[in-house]
Amino acid sequence: MDPDGDPLTYQISVLFGPSGAVLPKGLTLSGTTISGAPTEAGVWQITALVDDGRGGNSVNFEFYLRVVPNSPPAIVNANTPQLVSVGAPVDYDATQNGTTFKDPDGDALSYSLALRGNPQGLTVLGTRIQGTLNAIGAVEAIITANDGYGGVTEDAFLIAAPAAPPSAPPVLPSTTYLYQDEELPLPYVFSLSSQSQIPLWDTQPPDNRTTDAGATLGRVLFYDKRLSITNTLSCASCHQQRYGFASPQQFNTGVLGIPLKRNTMALANARYNINRAWFSDMRVRDDLRNLIFMPIDDHDELGMALYSIETKLQNTSFYPPLFAAAFGTPDITRPRIAAALAQFVQALISYRSKSDLANNPMTNVPANPAAVFTAQEMQGLQIYSDHCSLCHELHANTNVWQANNGLDAIPTDPGTLDPALQQNGALGVFRAASLRN
């Protein structure tokens, strides 16, 4: 305010900021007005020169403009799987009356909703899913919240019409199969690795070594279609025993019917792993238990995310006794499910091939391949030893190295994203597959 009532003029300028003496990106200055939507965070010092036009003393005043990062919407009430009957009407609000998301900054949210997979009679109207599922199967619903300032968050859930779960309990052998290492006639190098991890890099953890009861439970779980939200798929649907626990298809499909991104891994000798890293891109480390629920929960695979698999298994007559035999009590928990399935995968060892007779003697004596192999097979062994064993270790024929598999000149699948496992930062690096079976 001018004491003489003189009109005042203003000159606004930026003294400093993260990018120098300029306003934040997204803001503009027109006269005395700073406007726009900033797209960078930081603190800017701004000065204003005020002059009355009469040659008197001009006045400076300064202030700080602080721009904090925009916080995206947060999921505070995630949608849970919606189970319906075939032909039953569906009318579901994916925002749950506006409670699915909350914006930390108080911004007003707008929404978009999409379905993924075969909609099977379902349609989208605003934020509602309506219609009927006309067949057994699942559809993924994706509700997206947008705060208008670059903050976007998605919540995805399944709407499924499951089949009736299998009615008959599993038929177990009258005499339990032997899974425990100490009960098996293992070649020396396999037996030694079971005790000391090397030379095959046995990854069995001390607190979850394979037991007969644990692997028996794991085997039942492995073949049980209850592990999918639709009761139509099991682990064995993709990891097929008759194909070496792999698949003859390039890409299998899960409960959504959408082809998966990678080929199904063979499981023979999976426990022998120098990097303790699983999946083709080695995204799971240290312990097989850590990978078990990734395919079970994945919407594209078995789709059990946020669904109470414990309750589902508890509602059977046979699982509580199997859990009691494996773990001492009938309690069914996710960690126990993971432990049992991991024990079954650990039990899928292959050590009775002609190659084992040649390279893996039962005792600690030198191998004598020439006594087992033909001359042509001996030539093949020499080629294998010179060129293949760098990645596929000679004794268990499993992975001891990871590399670009040469599938694409310019990799479209990045492979491992772990810098410690990439080769000099290269893309398209995958773990070597087991050659067993």
Tab-separated table of C-alpha atoms in Angstrom:
chain	number	residue	atom	x	y	z
A	1	MET	CA	0.000	0.000	0.000
A	2	ASP	CA	1.390	3.390	-0.936
A	3	PRO	CA	1.083	6.101	1.817
A	4	ASP	CA	0.545	8.767	-0.877
A	5	GLY	CA	-2.005	6.767	-2.769
A	6	ASP	CA	0.301	6.479	-5.793
A	7	PRO	CA	-0.371	3.661	-8.219
A	8	LEU	CA	2.173	0.864	-7.822
A	9	THR	CA	3.945	-1.233	-10.420
A	10	TYR	CA	5.363	-4.663	-9.775
A	11	GLN	CA	8.228	-6.629	-11.241
A	12	ILE	CA	8.252	-10.329	-10.369
A	13	SER	CA	11.346	-12.484	-10.848
A	14	VAL	CA	12.745	-15.810	-9.703
A	15	LEU	CA	15.935	-15.604	-7.650
A	16	PHE	CA	16.727	-19.305	-7.617
A	17	GLY	CA	15.216	-22.756	-7.911
A	18	PRO	CA	16.297	-26.337	-8.673
A	19	SER	CA	16.737	-25.466	-12.369
A	20	GLY	CA	18.047	-21.929	-11.909
A	21	ALA	CA	16.217	-18.609	-12.009
A	22	VAL	CA	13.128	-19.974	-13.755
A	23	LEU	CA	9.687	-20.940	-12.592
A	24	PRO	CA	8.793	-24.590	-12.069
A	25	LYS	CA	7.942	-26.427	-15.259
A	26	GLY	CA	4.246	-26.090	-15.953
A	27	LEU	CA	3.896	-22.607	-14.421
A	28	THR	CA	3.816	-19.292	-16.261
A	29	LEU	CA	4.021	-15.661	-15.117
A	30	SER	CA	1.666	-13.056	-16.539
A	31	GLY	CA	1.933	-9.665	-14.856
A	32	THR	CA	1.664	-10.460	-11.181
A	33	THR	CA	-0.065	-13.810	-11.647
A	34	ILE	CA	1.694	-17.180	-11.522
A	35	SER	CA	-0.578	-19.848	-12.947
A	36	GLY	CA	-0.573	-23.383	-14.290
A	37	ALA	CA	0.013	-26.869	-12.923
A	38	PRO	CA	3.617	-27.507	-11.834
A	39	THR	CA	5.210	-30.726	-13.062
A	40	GLU	CA	8.329	-30.655	-10.898
A	41	ALA	CA	8.815	-30.477	-7.150
A	42	GLY	CA	11.151	-28.235	-5.189
A	43	VAL	CA	11.512	-24.800	-3.559
A	44	TRP	CA	11.769	-21.532	-5.489
A	45	GLN	CA	12.673	-18.112	-4.046
A	46	ILE	CA	10.700	-15.351	-5.764
A	47	THR	CA	11.144	-11.600	-5.379
A	48	ALA	CA	8.774	-8.745	-6.181
A	49	LEU	CA	10.035	-5.197	-6.848
A	50	VAL	CA	7.370	-2.583	-6.026
A	51	ASP	CA	7.720	1.001	-7.378
A	52	ASP	CA	5.435	4.087	-7.001
A	53	GLY	CA	6.789	5.780	-10.175
A	54	ARG	CA	7.915	8.942	-8.375
A	55	GLY	CA	11.549	8.112	-7.905
A	56	GLY	CA	11.053	7.226	-4.307
A	57	ASN	CA	12.504	4.161	-2.719
A	58	SER	CA	11.347	1.005	-4.324
A	59	VAL	CA	10.575	-1.913	-2.068
A	60	ASN	CA	11.521	-5.568	-2.459
A	61	PHE	CA	9.716	-8.391	-0.798
A	62	GLU	CA	10.479	-12.054	-1.174
A	63	PHE	CA	8.566	-15.253	-0.713
A	64	TYR	CA	9.111	-18.955	-1.281
A	65	LEU	CA	7.081	-21.166	-3.554
A	66	ARG	CA	7.196	-24.777	-2.421
A	67	VAL	CA	5.890	-27.478	-4.749
A	68	VAL	CA	5.552	-30.915	-3.178
A	69	PRO	CA	5.300	-34.110	-5.254
A	70	ASN	CA	1.813	-35.194	-6.167
A	71	SER	CA	0.723	-38.290	-4.281
A	72	PRO	CA	-1.214	-40.752	-6.425
A	73	PRO	CA	-4.508	-42.186	-5.229
A	74	ALA	CA	-4.121	-44.935	-2.636
A	75	ILE	CA	-6.061	-48.188	-2.512
A	76	VAL	CA	-7.718	-48.245	0.913
A	77	ASN	CA	-10.450	-50.825	0.307
A	78	ALA	CA	-9.299	-53.250	-2.370
A	79	ASN	CA	-11.919	-55.121	-4.328
A	80	THR	CA	-12.053	-58.795	-3.412
A	81	PRO	CA	-12.778	-61.602	-5.892
A	82	GLN	CA	-16.445	-61.837	-6.777
A	83	LEU	CA	-17.732	-65.397	-7.096
A	84	VAL	CA	-20.998	-65.864	-8.956
A	85	SER	CA	-22.962	-68.710	-10.469
A	86	VAL	CA	-23.176	-69.241	-14.203
A	87	GLY	CA	-26.145	-67.210	-15.463
A	88	ALA	CA	-26.630	-65.268	-12.231
A	89	PRO	CA	-27.066	-61.481	-12.654
A	90	VAL	CA	-24.063	-59.267	-11.879
A	91	ASP	CA	-24.317	-55.580	-10.963
A	92	TYR	CA	-21.184	-54.467	-9.143
A	93	ASP	CA	-19.720	-51.017	-8.458
A	94	ALA	CA	-15.917	-51.291	-8.722
A	95	THR	CA	-15.443	-48.065	-6.724
A	96	GLN	CA	-17.462	-49.608	-3.861
A	97	ASN	CA	-19.416	-46.374	-3.493
A	98	GLY	CA	-16.228	-44.344	-3.685
A	99	THR	CA	-14.362	-46.277	-0.967
A	100	THR	CA	-11.877	-48.224	-3.091
A	101	PHE	CA	-9.457	-45.294	-3.388
A	102	LYS	CA	-8.553	-42.240	-1.355
A	103	ASP	CA	-6.395	-39.382	-2.574
A	104	PRO	CA	-3.761	-38.272	-0.003
A	105	ASP	CA	-3.839	-34.727	-1.391
A	106	GLY	CA	-7.613	-34.476	-1.345
A	107	ASP	CA	-7.832	-34.266	-5.138
A	108	ALA	CA	-11.090	-35.155	-6.803
A	109	LEU	CA	-10.834	-38.521	-8.549
A	110	SER	CA	-12.140	-39.669	-11.895
A	111	TYR	CA	-12.494	-43.325	-12.803
A	112	SER	CA	-12.274	-45.668	-15.742
A	113	LEU	CA	-13.176	-49.338	-15.777
A	114	ALA	CA	-12.162	-52.091	-18.197
A	115	LEU	CA	-12.542	-55.859	-18.460
A	116	ARG	CA	-9.729	-58.188	-19.484
A	117	GLY	CA	-10.215	-61.652	-20.882
A	118	ASN	CA	-13.376	-63.081	-22.396
A	119	PRO	CA	-16.187	-60.991	-20.813
A	120	GLN	CA	-18.581	-63.934	-21.202
A	121	GLY	CA	-21.657	-61.712	-21.070
A	122	LEU	CA	-20.404	-58.958	-18.777
A	123	THR	CA	-20.331	-55.298	-19.824
A	124	VAL	CA	-19.109	-52.018	-18.326
A	125	LEU	CA	-21.452	-49.130	-17.572
A	126	GLY	CA	-19.563	-46.260	-15.943
A	127	THR	CA	-17.956	-47.783	-12.878
A	128	ARG	CA	-20.344	-50.731	-12.756
A	129	ILE	CA	-19.997	-54.239	-14.147
A	130	GLN	CA	-23.279	-55.674	-15.277
A	131	GLY	CA	-24.619	-58.725	-17.074
A	132	THR	CA	-24.155	-62.443	-16.494
A	133	LEU	CA	-21.221	-64.822	-16.759
A	134	ASN	CA	-22.553	-67.332	-19.255
A	135	ALA	CA	-19.891	-70.028	-18.686
A	136	ILE	CA	-17.460	-71.317	-16.081
A	137	GLY	CA	-14.428	-69.034	-16.116
A	138	ALA	CA	-13.051	-65.729	-14.902
A	139	VAL	CA	-12.834	-62.118	-16.074
A	140	GLU	CA	-10.441	-59.526	-14.711
A	141	ALA	CA	-11.876	-56.111	-13.854
A	142	ILE	CA	-9.475	-53.156	-13.684
A	143	ILE	CA	-10.697	-49.957	-12.034
A	144	THR	CA	-8.378	-46.956	-12.513
A	145	ALA	CA	-8.429	-43.806	-10.374
A	146	ASN	CA	-6.961	-40.571	-11.778
A	147	ASP	CA	-6.352	-37.453	-9.666
A	148	GLY	CA	-5.962	-35.149	-12.687
A	149	TYR	CA	-2.366	-34.283	-11.813
A	150	GLY	CA	-0.565	-37.314	-13.145
A	151	GLY	CA	-1.425	-39.631	-10.261
A	152	VAL	CA	-2.949	-42.888	-11.525
A	153	THR	CA	-3.611	-46.070	-9.528
A	154	GLU	CA	-5.222	-49.362	-10.566
A	155	ASP	CA	-7.050	-52.003	-8.572
A	156	ALA	CA	-7.612	-55.304	-10.363
A	157	PHE	CA	-9.836	-58.170	-9.235
A	158	LEU	CA	-11.510	-61.222	-10.699
A	159	ILE	CA	-15.149	-61.996	-11.254
A	160	ALA	CA	-15.397	-65.764	-11.528
A	161	ALA	CA	-17.989	-68.440	-12.061
A	162	PRO	CA	-16.244	-71.503	-10.599
A	163	ALA	CA	-16.894	-75.117	-11.365
A	164	ALA	CA	-17.861	-77.385	-8.517
A	165	PRO	CA	-14.694	-78.457	-6.691
A	166	PRO	CA	-13.556	-82.043	-7.176
A	167	SER	CA	-15.870	-84.263	-5.156
A	168	ALA	CA	-13.656	-87.289	-4.678
A	169	PRO	CA	-10.705	-87.149	-2.280
A	170	PRO	CA	-7.283	-88.068	-3.686
A	171	VAL	CA	-6.384	-91.750	-3.750
A	172	LEU	CA	-3.053	-92.115	-1.982
A	173	PRO	CA	-0.859	-95.216	-2.269
A	174	SER	CA	-1.210	-97.730	0.529
A	175	THR	CA	2.515	-97.408	1.111
A	176	THR	CA	3.808	-93.846	1.160
A	177	TYR	CA	6.239	-93.009	-1.607
A	178	LEU	CA	9.794	-92.316	-0.546
A	179	TYR	CA	10.744	-88.687	-1.081
A	180	GLN	CA	13.304	-88.022	1.628
A	181	ASP	CA	16.906	-87.962	0.391
A	182	GLU	CA	18.146	-90.259	3.149
A	183	GLU	CA	15.805	-93.014	1.933
A	184	LEU	CA	16.836	-92.868	-1.740
A	185	PRO	CA	19.704	-94.662	-3.509
A	186	LEU	CA	21.318	-91.440	-4.704
A	187	PRO	CA	24.528	-91.268	-6.721
A	188	TYR	CA	27.427	-89.954	-4.662
A	189	VAL	CA	27.413	-86.433	-6.123
A	190	PHE	CA	23.679	-86.062	-5.405
A	191	SER	CA	24.018	-87.454	-1.894
A	192	LEU	CA	26.988	-85.193	-1.157
A	193	SER	CA	25.091	-82.136	-2.386
A	194	SER	CA	22.137	-83.036	-0.159
A	195	GLN	CA	24.455	-82.883	2.828
A	196	SER	CA	26.710	-79.945	1.930
A	197	GLN	CA	24.880	-78.105	-0.926
A	198	ILE	CA	27.860	-78.344	-3.286
A	199	PRO	CA	28.895	-79.425	-5.882
A	200	LEU	CA	25.356	-79.331	-7.360
A	201	TRP	CA	24.254	-76.282	-5.343
A	202	ASP	CA	21.373	-78.015	-3.574
A	203	THR	CA	19.010	-75.272	-2.356
A	204	GLN	CA	16.986	-77.248	0.197
A	205	PRO	CA	16.717	-74.927	3.232
A	206	PRO	CA	17.482	-76.453	6.637
A	207	ASP	CA	13.966	-75.662	7.887
A	208	ASN	CA	12.156	-77.176	4.899
A	209	ARG	CA	14.046	-80.235	3.762
A	210	THR	CA	11.916	-82.741	1.885
A	211	THR	CA	10.045	-85.235	4.059
A	212	ASP	CA	7.774	-88.061	2.984
A	213	ALA	CA	4.701	-86.506	4.609
A	214	GLY	CA	5.517	-82.989	3.402
A	215	ALA	CA	6.090	-84.026	-0.199
A	216	THR	CA	2.969	-86.229	-0.113
A	217	LEU	CA	0.908	-83.200	0.890
A	218	GLY	CA	2.712	-81.132	-1.728
A	219	ARG	CA	1.894	-83.704	-4.392
A	220	VAL	CA	-1.815	-83.605	-3.521
A	221	LEU	CA	-1.753	-79.801	-3.686
A	222	PHE	CA	0.173	-79.864	-6.973
A	223	TYR	CA	-2.618	-81.816	-8.704
A	224	ASP	CA	-5.578	-80.154	-6.949
A	225	LYS	CA	-7.698	-77.814	-9.088
A	226	ARG	CA	-8.963	-76.141	-5.922
A	227	LEU	CA	-5.807	-74.044	-6.125
A	228	SER	CA	-7.452	-72.052	-8.934
A	229	ILE	CA	-10.326	-69.654	-8.366
A	230	THR	CA	-12.387	-71.482	-11.010
A	231	ASN	CA	-11.588	-75.015	-9.755
A	232	THR	CA	-10.495	-75.835	-13.294
A	233	LEU	CA	-6.674	-75.642	-13.205
A	234	SER	CA	-3.874	-76.945	-11.010
A	235	CYS	CA	-0.099	-76.611	-11.012
A	236	ALA	CA	-0.042	-79.838	-13.017
A	237	SER	CA	-2.199	-78.295	-15.760
A	238	CYS	CA	0.927	-76.557	-17.056
A	239	HIS	CA	3.702	-78.604	-15.417
A	240	GLN	CA	2.632	-81.934	-16.910
A	241	GLN	CA	4.373	-85.030	-15.601
A	242	ARG	CA	4.269	-86.855	-18.934
A	243	TYR	CA	6.247	-83.998	-20.476
A	244	GLY	CA	8.893	-83.875	-17.758
A	245	PHE	CA	6.794	-81.492	-15.652
A	246	ALA	CA	6.925	-78.990	-18.529
A	247	SER	CA	4.461	-78.295	-21.349
A	248	PRO	CA	4.417	-79.068	-25.087
A	249	GLN	CA	2.671	-75.736	-25.720
A	250	GLN	CA	4.633	-72.581	-26.378
A	251	PHE	CA	2.353	-70.625	-24.041
A	252	ASN	CA	-0.209	-72.090	-21.675
A	253	THR	CA	-3.317	-70.232	-20.567
A	254	GLY	CA	-4.666	-69.620	-17.079
A	255	VAL	CA	-8.111	-68.879	-15.672
A	256	LEU	CA	-8.560	-65.841	-17.966
A	257	GLY	CA	-7.841	-67.891	-21.085
A	258	ILE	CA	-5.091	-65.420	-22.083
A	259	PRO	CA	-1.749	-66.897	-23.252
A	260	LEU	CA	0.995	-66.470	-20.689
A	261	LYS	CA	4.156	-64.545	-21.556
A	262	ARG	CA	6.682	-67.366	-21.221
A	263	ASN	CA	6.925	-71.095	-21.738
A	264	THR	CA	6.260	-73.359	-18.747
A	265	MET	CA	9.489	-74.336	-16.985
A	266	ALA	CA	10.491	-77.955	-16.531
A	267	LEU	CA	10.792	-78.794	-12.838
A	268	ALA	CA	13.201	-81.734	-12.842
A	269	ASN	CA	16.215	-80.937	-10.638
A	270	ALA	CA	14.926	-77.397	-10.045
A	271	ARG	CA	16.375	-77.506	-6.558
A	272	TYR	CA	19.927	-77.532	-7.944
A	273	ASN	CA	20.480	-73.858	-8.619
A	274	ILE	CA	23.791	-72.027	-8.259
A	275	ASN	CA	22.154	-68.570	-8.106
A	276	ARG	CA	19.262	-69.678	-5.893
A	277	ALA	CA	17.087	-67.825	-8.418
A	278	TRP	CA	13.967	-69.213	-10.093
A	279	PHE	CA	11.627	-68.497	-12.979
A	280	SER	CA	13.157	-67.871	-16.372
A	281	ASP	CA	13.987	-64.289	-15.402
A	282	MET	CA	15.265	-65.342	-11.947
A	283	ARG	CA	12.963	-62.890	-10.211
A	284	VAL	CA	12.537	-65.100	-7.125
A	285	ARG	CA	15.579	-65.609	-4.917
A	286	ASP	CA	16.851	-67.792	-2.077
A	287	ASP	CA	14.053	-70.301	-1.397
A	288	LEU	CA	11.549	-72.238	-3.508
A	289	ARG	CA	8.869	-71.326	-0.961
A	290	ASN	CA	9.128	-67.727	-2.137
A	291	LEU	CA	7.807	-68.561	-5.615
A	292	ILE	CA	4.899	-70.861	-4.771
A	293	PHE	CA	2.153	-68.249	-4.410
A	294	MET	CA	3.220	-66.174	-7.398
A	295	PRO	CA	1.452	-68.454	-9.933
A	296	ILE	CA	-1.315	-69.291	-7.450
A	297	ASP	CA	-2.180	-65.617	-6.861
A	298	ASP	CA	-1.490	-64.323	-10.381
A	299	HIS	CA	-4.706	-63.373	-12.182
A	300	ASP	CA	-3.316	-64.709	-15.450
A	301	GLU	CA	-2.526	-68.104	-13.912
A	302	LEU	CA	-4.587	-69.586	-11.042
A	303	GLY	CA	-6.138	-66.313	-9.857
A	304	MET	CA	-6.367	-66.887	-6.118
A	305	ALA	CA	-5.136	-63.405	-5.064
A	306	LEU	CA	-6.965	-62.156	-1.962
A	307	TYR	CA	-9.104	-65.305	-1.913
A	308	SER	CA	-9.056	-67.419	1.225
A	309	ILE	CA	-7.319	-70.532	-0.035
A	310	GLU	CA	-6.926	-71.668	3.581
A	311	THR	CA	-10.704	-71.735	4.084
A	312	LYS	CA	-11.179	-73.498	0.761
A	313	LEU	CA	-8.824	-76.323	1.745
A	314	GLN	CA	-10.127	-76.451	5.322
A	315	ASN	CA	-13.562	-77.302	3.955
A	316	THR	CA	-12.393	-80.751	2.878
A	317	SER	CA	-12.193	-83.957	4.846
A	318	PHE	CA	-8.702	-84.929	3.745
A	319	TYR	CA	-6.493	-81.836	3.963
A	320	PRO	CA	-6.441	-81.366	7.769
A	321	PRO	CA	-5.031	-84.896	8.331
A	322	LEU	CA	-2.452	-84.380	5.570
A	323	PHE	CA	-1.332	-81.088	7.131
A	324	ALA	CA	-1.198	-82.750	10.544
A	325	ALA	CA	1.009	-85.533	9.177
A	326	ALA	CA	3.338	-83.026	7.507
A	327	PHE	CA	3.499	-80.298	10.187
A	328	GLY	CA	2.217	-81.802	13.430
A	329	THR	CA	-1.138	-79.960	13.575
A	330	PRO	CA	-4.060	-79.714	11.124
A	331	ASP	CA	-3.739	-75.929	10.759
A	332	ILE	CA	-3.830	-74.856	7.101
A	333	THR	CA	-1.877	-71.681	6.399
A	334	ARG	CA	-0.307	-70.082	3.366
A	335	PRO	CA	3.256	-70.642	4.672
A	336	ARG	CA	2.502	-74.337	5.145
A	337	ILE	CA	0.988	-74.608	1.676
A	338	ALA	CA	4.125	-73.008	0.231
A	339	ALA	CA	6.387	-75.277	2.279
A	340	ALA	CA	4.606	-78.466	1.171
A	341	LEU	CA	4.575	-77.533	-2.520
A	342	ALA	CA	8.243	-76.558	-2.288
A	343	GLN	CA	9.031	-79.947	-0.760
A	344	PHE	CA	7.296	-81.711	-3.647
A	345	VAL	CA	9.262	-79.673	-6.204
A	346	GLN	CA	12.455	-80.429	-4.276
A	347	ALA	CA	11.554	-84.121	-4.582
A	348	LEU	CA	11.415	-83.969	-8.394
A	349	ILE	CA	15.011	-85.096	-8.826
A	350	SER	CA	16.194	-87.137	-11.793
A	351	TYR	CA	19.250	-89.349	-11.340
A	352	ARG	CA	18.660	-92.725	-13.050
A	353	SER	CA	19.410	-91.994	-16.688
A	354	LYS	CA	22.111	-93.589	-18.799
A	355	SER	CA	24.048	-90.360	-18.376
A	356	ASP	CA	23.992	-90.930	-14.603
A	357	LEU	CA	25.360	-94.433	-15.015
A	358	ALA	CA	28.203	-92.943	-17.037
A	359	ASN	CA	28.952	-89.764	-15.083
A	360	ASN	CA	27.519	-90.200	-11.581
A	361	PRO	CA	28.822	-93.336	-9.814
A	362	MET	CA	27.097	-94.435	-6.631
A	363	THR	CA	30.275	-94.115	-4.594
A	364	ASN	CA	33.170	-91.684	-4.558
A	365	VAL	CA	35.109	-93.375	-7.346
A	366	PRO	CA	36.136	-91.871	-10.706
A	367	ALA	CA	33.427	-91.991	-13.354
A	368	ASN	CA	34.059	-94.277	-16.329
A	369	PRO	CA	31.796	-93.088	-19.164
A	370	ALA	CA	33.554	-95.308	-21.731
A	371	ALA	CA	32.230	-98.368	-19.923
A	372	VAL	CA	28.652	-97.186	-20.462
A	373	PHE	CA	28.542	-95.037	-23.593
A	374	THR	CA	28.939	-96.032	-27.206
A	375	ALA	CA	31.715	-94.422	-29.237
A	376	GLN	CA	29.240	-91.972	-30.728
A	377	GLU	CA	27.857	-91.115	-27.269
A	378	MET	CA	31.422	-90.561	-26.040
A	379	GLN	CA	31.900	-88.090	-28.876
A	380	GLY	CA	28.672	-86.377	-27.823
A	381	LEU	CA	29.885	-86.233	-24.227
A	382	GLN	CA	33.061	-84.508	-25.367
A	383	ILE	CA	31.083	-81.927	-27.355
A	384	TYR	CA	28.725	-81.406	-24.416
A	385	SER	CA	31.588	-80.977	-21.968
A	386	ASP	CA	33.337	-78.479	-24.237
A	387	HIS	CA	30.358	-76.367	-25.240
A	388	CYS	CA	27.214	-77.052	-23.188
A	389	SER	CA	28.293	-77.678	-19.611
A	390	LEU	CA	29.087	-73.996	-19.003
A	391	CYS	CA	25.338	-73.428	-18.632
A	392	HIS	CA	24.012	-76.984	-18.143
A	393	GLU	CA	26.120	-78.579	-15.422
A	394	LEU	CA	27.302	-82.085	-16.364
A	395	HIS	CA	25.976	-84.099	-13.402
A	396	ALA	CA	22.447	-82.763	-12.779
A	397	ASN	CA	22.209	-81.120	-16.233
A	398	THR	CA	20.620	-78.060	-14.686
A	399	ASN	CA	21.460	-74.395	-14.740
A	400	VAL	CA	24.769	-73.000	-13.533
A	401	TRP	CA	24.869	-69.925	-15.758
A	402	GLN	CA	22.540	-67.369	-17.290
A	403	ALA	CA	22.917	-65.735	-20.665
A	404	ASN	CA	21.143	-64.182	-23.633
A	405	ASN	CA	19.394	-67.114	-25.285
A	406	GLY	CA	19.723	-65.689	-28.795
A	407	LEU	CA	15.971	-65.687	-29.391
A	408	ASP	CA	15.877	-62.096	-30.634
A	409	ALA	CA	18.559	-59.876	-32.137
A	410	ILE	CA	16.956	-57.046	-30.168
A	411	PRO	CA	15.344	-58.612	-27.072
A	412	THR	CA	11.616	-57.992	-26.803
A	413	ASP	CA	11.542	-59.830	-23.472
A	414	PRO	CA	14.026	-58.128	-21.134
A	415	GLY	CA	14.723	-61.301	-19.152
A	416	THR	CA	16.207	-60.778	-15.713
A	417	LEU	CA	15.986	-57.257	-14.343
A	418	ASP	CA	18.365	-57.976	-11.469
A	419	PRO	CA	21.654	-56.143	-12.226
A	420	ALA	CA	23.545	-58.755	-10.222
A	421	LEU	CA	22.330	-61.468	-12.611
A	422	GLN	CA	22.514	-59.605	-15.903
A	423	GLN	CA	25.628	-60.071	-18.010
A	424	ASN	CA	27.234	-56.611	-18.125
A	425	GLY	CA	23.802	-54.994	-18.132
A	426	ALA	CA	22.617	-56.968	-21.178
A	427	LEU	CA	18.918	-57.532	-21.827
A	428	GLY	CA	17.411	-60.851	-22.823
A	429	VAL	CA	19.337	-62.783	-20.165
A	430	PHE	CA	17.580	-65.888	-18.814
A	431	ARG	CA	18.606	-68.766	-16.608
A	432	ALA	CA	19.549	-71.945	-18.404
A	433	ALA	CA	16.800	-74.569	-18.415
A	434	SER	CA	17.181	-78.060	-17.012
A	435	LEU	CA	17.848	-80.645	-19.712
A	436	ARG	CA	16.483	-83.540	-17.664
A	437	ASN	CA	13.573	-85.555	-19.071
